[in-house]
Amino acid sequence: MERIDWAGTGWEELAARVGRVRLPGWDCTTGLVVGDGAALLIDTGSSLREGARLRADVRRLLGGDARVTHIALTHPHFDHVLGTAVFSGAEVYGAVGMDALFAHPGARDELCADAVRQGVDPAAAAEAAELLVTPHHRVCGEWTLDLGGGVQVLLANIGPAHSGHDLVVCVPGTRETVFCGDLVEESGEPQAGPDAAPRHWPAALDRLLALGGPDAAYVPGHGSVVNAGFLRAQRAELAARFGVS
């Protein structure tokens, strides 16, 4: 496989065939892992417009008619899922239960309302919510994806914690790369909304550390890439904040 030239694209190279971009507005991370004829996108942005921008980025990065073939949604919040519909034909993965959540009456309205509260244009939010994509594949425990060319990734369901349905993506390599979703935040305090399970959050970070190990690069849902020491410190802060060990 040829090496990807990330220079000048706005994307950050994390490892061979692995990169990420920090989207404007909420500093939300989207990740990309490229195999041989397959590409996994991790989260899709807060609107169809952001999704279309990501789709165009992938084509520029990979050339020709390259497209996203797989999508992993780290959790069901608007800024991570509302761009999914633009990726026609992609296989979408989410933690088990996310499919039922999205099918629940009122779920689309609540996603739309949350997006609007956070500043998304009401018409854009309504359109994206109307076209909301339910995950095709439900991850319970762990799921290995083979992207070809020797590139494999591990999807691991380690929630509930930040949300009711938290999924992380581990990419082996010389240095493991772990996409954490909003289980980890660097650019602000971790947010515990109404669907969070705060008492389970420290244990989820223990599981995350066990998956990635002490030398991994941990990619938060918002902010700069961090190390295991940062995760241990954030775990201690969350345990103190929520009164758990």
CSV table of C-alpha atoms in Angstrom, one decimal:
chain,number,residue,atom,x,y,z
A,1,MET,CA,0.0,0.0,0.0
A,2,GLU,CA,1.2,3.5,-0.8
A,3,ARG,CA,1.7,5.9,2.0
A,4,ILE,CA,-0.9,8.7,2.4
A,5,ASP,CA,0.3,12.2,2.0
A,6,TRP,CA,-1.5,14.1,4.8
A,7,ALA,CA,0.6,17.3,4.4
A,8,GLY,CA,-1.5,20.4,3.8
A,9,THR,CA,-4.9,18.6,4.0
A,10,GLY,CA,-5.9,19.7,7.5
A,11,TRP,CA,-5.6,16.1,8.7
A,12,GLU,CA,-3.1,14.9,11.3
A,13,GLU,CA,-1.2,11.7,10.6
A,14,LEU,CA,-1.2,9.4,13.6
A,15,ALA,CA,0.4,6.3,12.2
A,16,ALA,CA,0.9,4.7,8.8
A,17,ARG,CA,-2.6,4.7,7.1
A,18,VAL,CA,-4.2,6.3,10.2
A,19,GLY,CA,-5.2,10.0,10.5
A,20,ARG,CA,-7.7,12.3,12.1
A,21,VAL,CA,-9.2,15.8,11.6
A,22,ARG,CA,-10.6,18.2,14.3
A,23,LEU,CA,-13.8,19.6,12.9
A,24,PRO,CA,-14.6,23.3,13.6
A,25,GLY,CA,-17.3,24.3,16.1
A,26,TRP,CA,-17.0,21.7,18.7
A,27,ASP,CA,-13.4,20.5,18.0
A,28,CYS,CA,-14.9,17.1,17.3
A,29,THR,CA,-12.5,14.4,16.1
A,30,THR,CA,-13.2,12.2,13.0
A,31,GLY,CA,-10.7,9.4,12.3
A,32,LEU,CA,-9.7,7.5,9.2
A,33,VAL,CA,-8.1,4.1,8.9
A,34,VAL,CA,-7.2,3.0,5.4
A,35,GLY,CA,-6.7,-0.6,4.2
A,36,ASP,CA,-6.4,-2.2,0.8
A,37,GLY,CA,-9.5,-1.1,-1.0
A,38,ALA,CA,-11.4,-0.3,2.2
A,39,ALA,CA,-11.5,2.8,4.4
A,40,LEU,CA,-13.0,3.1,7.9
A,41,LEU,CA,-14.3,6.5,9.1
A,42,ILE,CA,-14.7,7.0,12.8
A,43,ASP,CA,-17.6,9.4,13.5
A,44,THR,CA,-19.2,11.6,10.8
A,45,GLY,CA,-19.7,15.1,12.1
A,46,SER,CA,-22.7,17.2,13.1
A,47,SER,CA,-24.5,17.7,9.8
A,48,LEU,CA,-24.8,16.4,6.3
A,49,ARG,CA,-22.6,19.3,5.2
A,50,GLU,CA,-19.9,18.2,7.6
A,51,GLY,CA,-20.3,14.6,6.3
A,52,ALA,CA,-20.0,15.8,2.7
A,53,ARG,CA,-16.8,17.7,3.6
A,54,LEU,CA,-15.4,14.5,5.1
A,55,ARG,CA,-16.4,12.5,2.1
A,56,ALA,CA,-14.6,15.0,-0.2
A,57,ASP,CA,-11.5,14.9,2.1
A,58,VAL,CA,-11.3,11.1,1.8
A,59,ARG,CA,-11.4,11.3,-2.0
A,60,ARG,CA,-8.7,13.9,-2.0
A,61,LEU,CA,-6.5,11.9,0.4
A,62,LEU,CA,-6.9,8.5,-1.3
A,63,GLY,CA,-7.4,9.7,-4.9
A,64,GLY,CA,-9.7,8.5,-7.7
A,65,ASP,CA,-13.1,7.3,-6.8
A,66,ALA,CA,-12.0,6.2,-3.3
A,67,ARG,CA,-14.8,6.1,-0.8
A,68,VAL,CA,-15.6,5.3,2.8
A,69,THR,CA,-16.6,1.6,3.1
A,70,HIS,CA,-17.0,1.3,6.9
A,71,ILE,CA,-18.1,3.7,9.6
A,72,ALA,CA,-17.8,3.3,13.3
A,73,LEU,CA,-19.9,5.6,15.5
A,74,THR,CA,-18.4,6.0,18.9
A,75,HIS,CA,-21.6,7.1,20.6
A,76,PRO,CA,-25.0,8.5,19.6
A,77,HIS,CA,-24.6,12.3,20.1
A,78,PHE,CA,-25.4,14.7,17.3
A,79,ASP,CA,-21.9,16.0,16.7
A,80,HIS,CA,-20.7,12.4,16.0
A,81,VAL,CA,-23.5,10.9,13.9
A,82,LEU,CA,-25.5,13.4,11.9
A,83,GLY,CA,-23.2,13.3,8.8
A,84,THR,CA,-23.6,9.5,8.3
A,85,ALA,CA,-26.2,9.6,5.6
A,86,VAL,CA,-23.9,11.0,2.9
A,87,PHE,CA,-21.8,7.9,2.9
A,88,SER,CA,-23.9,5.7,0.6
A,89,GLY,CA,-23.2,2.0,0.8
A,90,ALA,CA,-20.9,2.2,3.9
A,91,GLU,CA,-21.3,-0.5,6.5
A,92,VAL,CA,-22.1,1.2,9.8
A,93,TYR,CA,-21.1,-0.1,13.2
A,94,GLY,CA,-22.3,1.0,16.7
A,95,ALA,CA,-22.5,-0.3,20.2
A,96,VAL,CA,-25.4,-2.7,20.7
A,97,GLY,CA,-28.5,-0.8,21.6
A,98,MET,CA,-27.7,2.3,19.5
A,99,ASP,CA,-30.0,0.8,16.8
A,100,ALA,CA,-32.9,0.5,19.2
A,101,LEU,CA,-32.2,4.0,20.5
A,102,PHE,CA,-32.3,5.5,17.0
A,103,ALA,CA,-35.5,3.6,16.3
A,104,HIS,CA,-37.3,4.9,19.4
A,105,PRO,CA,-40.1,7.3,18.9
A,106,GLY,CA,-38.8,10.9,19.4
A,107,ALA,CA,-35.1,10.0,19.1
A,108,ARG,CA,-34.7,11.9,15.8
A,109,ASP,CA,-36.5,14.9,17.3
A,110,GLU,CA,-34.3,14.9,20.3
A,111,LEU,CA,-31.1,14.7,18.3
A,112,CYS,CA,-32.3,17.6,16.1
A,113,ALA,CA,-33.3,19.6,19.2
A,114,ASP,CA,-29.9,19.0,20.8
A,115,ALA,CA,-28.1,20.0,17.7
A,116,VAL,CA,-30.1,23.2,17.4
A,117,ARG,CA,-29.4,24.0,21.1
A,118,GLN,CA,-25.7,23.7,20.4
A,119,GLY,CA,-25.9,26.1,17.4
A,120,VAL,CA,-26.6,23.9,14.3
A,121,ASP,CA,-28.9,25.6,11.8
A,122,PRO,CA,-32.4,24.3,12.5
A,123,ALA,CA,-33.1,23.3,8.8
A,124,ALA,CA,-29.7,21.5,8.6
A,125,ALA,CA,-30.3,19.7,11.9
A,126,ALA,CA,-33.8,18.6,10.8
A,127,GLU,CA,-32.6,17.3,7.5
A,128,ALA,CA,-29.8,15.3,9.0
A,129,ALA,CA,-32.1,13.9,11.7
A,130,GLU,CA,-34.7,12.9,9.1
A,131,LEU,CA,-32.0,10.9,7.3
A,132,LEU,CA,-30.4,9.5,10.4
A,133,VAL,CA,-28.6,6.2,9.7
A,134,THR,CA,-29.2,3.3,12.2
A,135,PRO,CA,-26.1,1.1,12.6
A,136,HIS,CA,-26.2,-2.0,10.5
A,137,HIS,CA,-23.9,-4.0,12.8
A,138,ARG,CA,-24.3,-4.1,16.6
A,139,VAL,CA,-21.1,-4.5,18.6
A,140,CYS,CA,-21.4,-6.4,21.8
A,141,GLY,CA,-18.0,-7.1,23.3
A,142,GLU,CA,-15.4,-6.9,20.6
A,143,TRP,CA,-15.4,-7.1,16.8
A,144,THR,CA,-12.4,-7.3,14.5
A,145,LEU,CA,-12.6,-5.6,11.1
A,146,ASP,CA,-10.2,-6.6,8.4
A,147,LEU,CA,-9.7,-3.7,6.0
A,148,GLY,CA,-7.3,-5.6,3.8
A,149,GLY,CA,-3.6,-5.2,3.2
A,150,GLY,CA,-2.8,-6.4,6.7
A,151,VAL,CA,-4.8,-3.6,8.3
A,152,GLN,CA,-7.1,-4.8,11.1
A,153,VAL,CA,-8.9,-2.8,13.7
A,154,LEU,CA,-10.7,-3.8,16.9
A,155,LEU,CA,-14.1,-2.3,17.8
A,156,ALA,CA,-14.8,-2.6,21.5
A,157,ASN,CA,-18.0,-1.8,23.3
A,158,ILE,CA,-16.9,-0.6,26.7
A,159,GLY,CA,-19.9,1.5,27.9
A,160,PRO,CA,-22.1,2.7,29.2
A,161,ALA,CA,-20.1,5.6,30.5
A,162,HIS,CA,-20.1,9.0,28.7
A,163,SER,CA,-23.3,7.7,27.0
A,164,GLY,CA,-25.4,4.6,27.0
A,165,HIS,CA,-23.6,3.2,24.0
A,166,ASP,CA,-19.8,3.9,23.9
A,167,LEU,CA,-17.6,2.3,21.3
A,168,VAL,CA,-13.8,2.6,20.9
A,169,VAL,CA,-11.6,1.8,17.9
A,170,CYS,CA,-8.1,0.3,18.4
A,171,VAL,CA,-5.6,0.3,15.6
A,172,PRO,CA,-2.6,-1.9,16.1
A,173,GLY,CA,0.8,-0.7,14.9
A,174,THR,CA,4.3,0.2,16.1
A,175,ARG,CA,2.3,2.4,18.5
A,176,GLU,CA,-1.3,1.4,19.2
A,177,THR,CA,-3.8,4.2,18.2
A,178,VAL,CA,-7.0,4.2,20.1
A,179,PHE,CA,-10.0,6.4,19.1
A,180,CYS,CA,-11.8,7.0,22.4
A,181,GLY,CA,-14.9,9.0,21.4
A,182,ASP,CA,-16.0,11.2,24.3
A,183,LEU,CA,-14.9,8.8,26.9
A,184,VAL,CA,-11.9,11.0,26.9
A,185,GLU,CA,-11.8,14.8,26.4
A,186,GLU,CA,-8.7,17.0,26.3
A,187,SER,CA,-10.0,20.4,25.3
A,188,GLY,CA,-12.6,20.6,28.1
A,189,GLU,CA,-14.1,18.8,31.1
A,190,PRO,CA,-15.7,15.5,30.2
A,191,GLN,CA,-19.5,16.0,29.8
A,192,ALA,CA,-22.0,13.9,31.6
A,193,GLY,CA,-25.4,14.5,30.0
A,194,PRO,CA,-28.7,12.8,30.8
A,195,ASP,CA,-27.7,9.5,29.0
A,196,ALA,CA,-24.4,9.2,30.9
A,197,ALA,CA,-23.6,6.4,33.4
A,198,PRO,CA,-21.2,8.3,35.6
A,199,ARG,CA,-20.6,5.5,38.1
A,200,HIS,CA,-19.4,3.2,35.3
A,201,TRP,CA,-17.1,5.8,33.7
A,202,PRO,CA,-13.9,5.2,35.7
A,203,ALA,CA,-14.2,1.4,35.0
A,204,ALA,CA,-14.7,2.1,31.3
A,205,LEU,CA,-11.4,4.1,31.3
A,206,ASP,CA,-9.7,1.1,33.1
A,207,ARG,CA,-10.9,-1.1,30.2
A,208,LEU,CA,-9.7,1.5,27.7
A,209,LEU,CA,-6.2,1.5,29.3
A,210,ALA,CA,-6.1,-2.3,29.2
A,211,LEU,CA,-7.0,-2.3,25.5
A,212,GLY,CA,-4.5,0.3,24.5
A,213,GLY,CA,-1.7,-0.3,27.0
A,214,PRO,CA,0.8,2.2,28.5
A,215,ASP,CA,2.4,3.3,25.2
A,216,ALA,CA,-0.7,3.9,23.0
A,217,ALA,CA,-1.7,7.2,21.4
A,218,TYR,CA,-5.2,7.9,22.8
A,219,VAL,CA,-7.4,10.1,20.5
A,220,PRO,CA,-10.1,11.9,22.4
A,221,GLY,CA,-13.4,12.9,21.0
A,222,HIS,CA,-12.4,16.5,21.5
A,223,GLY,CA,-8.9,17.9,21.8
A,224,SER,CA,-5.3,16.8,21.3
A,225,VAL,CA,-4.0,13.3,21.3
A,226,VAL,CA,-3.0,12.2,24.8
A,227,ASN,CA,-1.1,9.4,26.5
A,228,ALA,CA,-1.9,6.8,29.2
A,229,GLY,CA,-0.9,9.2,32.0
A,230,PHE,CA,-3.6,11.7,30.9
A,231,LEU,CA,-6.2,8.9,30.9
A,232,ARG,CA,-5.1,7.8,34.4
A,233,ALA,CA,-5.4,11.4,35.6
A,234,GLN,CA,-8.8,11.9,34.0
A,235,ARG,CA,-10.0,8.6,35.5
A,236,ALA,CA,-9.0,9.8,39.0
A,237,GLU,CA,-10.8,13.1,38.4
A,238,LEU,CA,-14.0,11.4,37.2
A,239,ALA,CA,-13.9,8.9,40.2
A,240,ALA,CA,-13.6,11.9,42.6
A,241,ARG,CA,-16.3,13.9,40.8
A,242,PHE,CA,-18.8,11.0,40.8
A,243,GLY,CA,-17.9,9.5,44.1
A,244,VAL,CA,-16.7,6.1,42.9
A,245,SER,CA,-13.5,4.1,43.3
